[in-house]
mmCIF file with all atom_site columns, C-alpha atoms in Angstrom:
data_model
loop_
_atom_site.group_PDB
_atom_site.id
_atom_site.type_symbol
_atom_site.label_atom_id
_atom_site.label_alt_id
_atom_site.label_comp_id
_atom_site.label_asym_id
_atom_site.label_entity_id
_atom_site.label_seq_id
_atom_site.pdbx_PDB_ins_code
_atom_site.Cartn_x
_atom_site.Cartn_y
_atom_site.Cartn_z
_atom_site.occupancy
_atom_site.B_iso_or_equiv
_atom_site.pdbx_formal_charge
_atom_site.auth_seq_id
_atom_site.auth_comp_id
_atom_site.auth_asym_id
_atom_site.auth_atom_id
_atom_site.pdbx_PDB_model_num
ATOM 1  C CA . UNK A 1 1  ? 0.000   0.000  0.000   1.00 55.00 ? 1  UNK A CA 1
ATOM 2  C CA . UNK A 1 2  ? 1.096   3.560  -0.545  1.00 60.00 ? 2  UNK A CA 1
ATOM 3  C CA . UNK A 1 3  ? -0.086  7.086  0.022   1.00 67.00 ? 3  UNK A CA 1
ATOM 4  C CA . UNK A 1 4  ? -0.555  9.536  -2.808  1.00 69.00 ? 4  UNK A CA 1
ATOM 5  C CA . UNK A 1 5  ? 2.098   12.156 -3.357  1.00 70.00 ? 5  UNK A CA 1
ATOM 6  C CA . UNK A 1 6  ? 1.577   15.634 -4.742  1.00 71.00 ? 6  UNK A CA 1
ATOM 7  C CA . UNK A 1 7  ? 4.250   18.302 -4.961  1.00 76.00 ? 7  UNK A CA 1
ATOM 8  C CA . UNK A 1 8  ? 4.242   21.830 -6.243  1.00 77.00 ? 8  UNK A CA 1
ATOM 9  C CA . UNK A 1 9  ? 5.824   25.181 -5.595  1.00 84.00 ? 9  UNK A CA 1
ATOM 10 C CA . UNK A 1 10 ? 4.079   28.515 -5.727  1.00 87.00 ? 10 UNK A CA 1
ATOM 11 C CA . UNK A 1 11 ? 2.399   31.204 -3.724  1.00 91.00 ? 11 UNK A CA 1
ATOM 12 C CA . UNK A 1 12 ? -0.892  31.830 -2.012  1.00 90.00 ? 12 UNK A CA 1
ATOM 13 C CA . UNK A 1 13 ? -3.084  34.744 -1.027  1.00 93.00 ? 13 UNK A CA 1
ATOM 14 C CA . UNK A 1 14 ? -5.611  34.603 1.797   1.00 92.00 ? 14 UNK A CA 1
ATOM 15 C CA . UNK A 1 15 ? -8.277  37.326 1.874   1.00 95.00 ? 15 UNK A CA 1
ATOM 16 C CA . UNK A 1 16 ? -11.036 36.674 4.394   1.00 94.00 ? 16 UNK A CA 1
ATOM 17 C CA . UNK A 1 17 ? -12.093 33.065 3.755   1.00 93.00 ? 17 UNK A CA 1
ATOM 18 C CA . UNK A 1 18 ? -10.898 33.070 0.108   1.00 93.00 ? 18 UNK A CA 1
ATOM 19 C CA . UNK A 1 19 ? -7.625  31.212 -0.500  1.00 92.00 ? 19 UNK A CA 1
ATOM 20 C CA . UNK A 1 20 ? -6.045  31.566 -3.953  1.00 90.00 ? 20 UNK A CA 1
ATOM 21 C CA . UNK A 1 21 ? -3.039  29.440 -4.885  1.00 86.00 ? 21 UNK A CA 1
ATOM 22 C CA . UNK A 1 22 ? -0.730  29.962 -7.848  1.00 85.00 ? 22 UNK A CA 1
ATOM 23 C CA . UNK A 1 23 ? 1.467   27.092 -9.020  1.00 81.00 ? 23 UNK A CA 1
ATOM 24 C CA . UNK A 1 24 ? 4.903   27.942 -10.413 1.00 80.00 ? 24 UNK A CA 1
ATOM 25 C CA . UNK A 1 25 ? 6.283   24.407 -10.594 1.00 78.00 ? 25 UNK A CA 1
ATOM 26 C CA . UNK A 1 26 ? 4.290   21.195 -10.272 1.00 77.00 ? 26 UNK A CA 1
ATOM 27 C CA . UNK A 1 27 ? 5.317   17.553 -10.049 1.00 78.00 ? 27 UNK A CA 1
ATOM 28 C CA . UNK A 1 28 ? 2.768   16.833 -12.788 1.00 72.00 ? 28 UNK A CA 1
ATOM 29 C CA . UNK A 1 29 ? 2.669   19.745 -15.293 1.00 69.00 ? 29 UNK A CA 1
ATOM 30 C CA . UNK A 1 30 ? -0.548  18.358 -16.806 1.00 68.00 ? 30 UNK A CA 1
ATOM 31 C CA . UNK A 1 31 ? -2.294  19.054 -13.501 1.00 65.00 ? 31 UNK A CA 1
ATOM 32 C CA . UNK A 1 32 ? -1.881  22.811 -13.899 1.00 65.00 ? 32 UNK A CA 1
ATOM 33 C CA . UNK A 1 33 ? -2.722  23.128 -17.608 1.00 68.00 ? 33 UNK A CA 1
ATOM 34 C CA . UNK A 1 34 ? -6.454  23.313 -16.923 1.00 63.00 ? 34 UNK A CA 1
ATOM 35 C CA . UNK A 1 35 ? -6.022  25.992 -14.246 1.00 65.00 ? 35 UNK A CA 1
ATOM 36 C CA . UNK A 1 36 ? -6.612  29.468 -15.652 1.00 65.00 ? 36 UNK A CA 1
ATOM 37 C CA . UNK A 1 37 ? -3.378  31.418 -15.092 1.00 76.00 ? 37 UNK A CA 1
ATOM 38 C CA . UNK A 1 38 ? -2.151  28.444 -12.997 1.00 78.00 ? 38 UNK A CA 1
ATOM 39 C CA . UNK A 1 39 ? -4.393  29.583 -10.116 1.00 82.00 ? 39 UNK A CA 1
ATOM 40 C CA . UNK A 1 40 ? -7.022  27.801 -8.042  1.00 83.00 ? 40 UNK A CA 1
ATOM 41 C CA . UNK A 1 41 ? -9.473  29.320 -5.565  1.00 87.00 ? 41 UNK A CA 1
ATOM 42 C CA . UNK A 1 42 ? -10.839 27.709 -2.413  1.00 91.00 ? 42 UNK A CA 1
ATOM 43 C CA . UNK A 1 43 ? -12.812 28.611 0.713   1.00 93.00 ? 43 UNK A CA 1
ATOM 44 C CA . UNK A 1 44 ? -11.231 27.978 4.097   1.00 94.00 ? 44 UNK A CA 1
ATOM 45 C CA . UNK A 1 45 ? -12.129 28.509 7.729   1.00 92.00 ? 45 UNK A CA 1
ATOM 46 C CA . UNK A 1 46 ? -10.447 27.742 11.028  1.00 90.00 ? 46 UNK A CA 1
ATOM 47 C CA . UNK A 1 47 ? -12.356 26.413 14.012  1.00 92.00 ? 47 UNK A CA 1
ATOM 48 C CA . UNK A 1 48 ? -10.155 25.826 17.033  1.00 91.00 ? 48 UNK A CA 1
ATOM 49 C CA . UNK A 1 49 ? -7.286  23.585 15.903  1.00 90.00 ? 49 UNK A CA 1
ATOM 50 C CA . UNK A 1 50 ? -9.024  22.487 12.692  1.00 91.00 ? 50 UNK A CA 1
ATOM 51 C CA . UNK A 1 51 ? -8.661  23.964 9.207   1.00 90.00 ? 51 UNK A CA 1
ATOM 52 C CA . UNK A 1 52 ? -11.708 23.295 6.989   1.00 92.00 ? 52 UNK A CA 1
ATOM 53 C CA . UNK A 1 53 ? -10.786 23.483 3.280   1.00 91.00 ? 53 UNK A CA 1
ATOM 54 C CA . UNK A 1 54 ? -13.604 23.513 0.685   1.00 91.00 ? 54 UNK A CA 1
ATOM 55 C CA . UNK A 1 55 ? -12.116 22.374 -2.627  1.00 84.00 ? 55 UNK A CA 1
ATOM 56 C CA . UNK A 1 56 ? -15.085 23.676 -4.650  1.00 80.00 ? 56 UNK A CA 1
ATOM 57 C CA . UNK A 1 57 ? -15.849 20.335 -6.276  1.00 79.00 ? 57 UNK A CA 1
ATOM 58 C CA . UNK A 1 58 ? -17.884 18.970 -3.376  1.00 83.00 ? 58 UNK A CA 1
ATOM 59 C CA . UNK A 1 59 ? -14.776 17.784 -1.549  1.00 85.00 ? 59 UNK A CA 1
ATOM 60 C CA . UNK A 1 60 ? -13.905 19.160 1.869   1.00 89.00 ? 60 UNK A CA 1
ATOM 61 C CA . UNK A 1 61 ? -10.658 18.585 3.738   1.00 90.00 ? 61 UNK A CA 1
ATOM 62 C CA . UNK A 1 62 ? -10.289 18.834 7.482   1.00 92.00 ? 62 UNK A CA 1
ATOM 63 C CA . UNK A 1 63 ? -6.787  19.262 8.822   1.00 89.00 ? 63 UNK A CA 1
ATOM 64 C CA . UNK A 1 64 ? -6.081  19.083 12.556  1.00 88.00 ? 64 UNK A CA 1
ATOM 65 C CA . UNK A 1 65 ? -3.204  21.052 14.053  1.00 84.00 ? 65 UNK A CA 1
ATOM 66 C CA . UNK A 1 66 ? -0.902  18.776 16.012  1.00 79.00 ? 66 UNK A CA 1
ATOM 67 C CA . UNK A 1 67 ? 1.111   20.450 18.735  1.00 79.00 ? 67 UNK A CA 1
ATOM 68 C CA . UNK A 1 68 ? 4.438   18.990 19.815  1.00 76.00 ? 68 UNK A CA 1
ATOM 69 C CA . UNK A 1 69 ? 4.863   16.502 16.983  1.00 68.00 ? 69 UNK A CA 1
ATOM 70 C CA . UNK A 1 70 ? 2.937   13.541 15.697  1.00 65.00 ? 70 UNK A CA 1
ATOM 71 C CA . UNK A 1 71 ? 0.711   11.545 18.043  1.00 63.00 ? 71 UNK A CA 1
ATOM 72 C CA . UNK A 1 72 ? 1.809   7.971  18.866  1.00 67.00 ? 72 UNK A CA 1
ATOM 73 C CA . UNK A 1 73 ? 0.470   5.226  16.621  1.00 67.00 ? 73 UNK A CA 1
#
């Protein structure tokens, strides 16, 4: 089994709850061809230690802040 891997380099701008990313270099150049001006826009919000990331395609990511390193397995 393996986990997916995605790598890119770029910049971001956060204004209110609007996050805009701009890819300069991407592991898979095909992935950015469909992006107008190599940018993507998302909605984000933070509640406590959790970042909620709305990808705009119906998908939502929830990322929990971990303090002091990774929890034991």
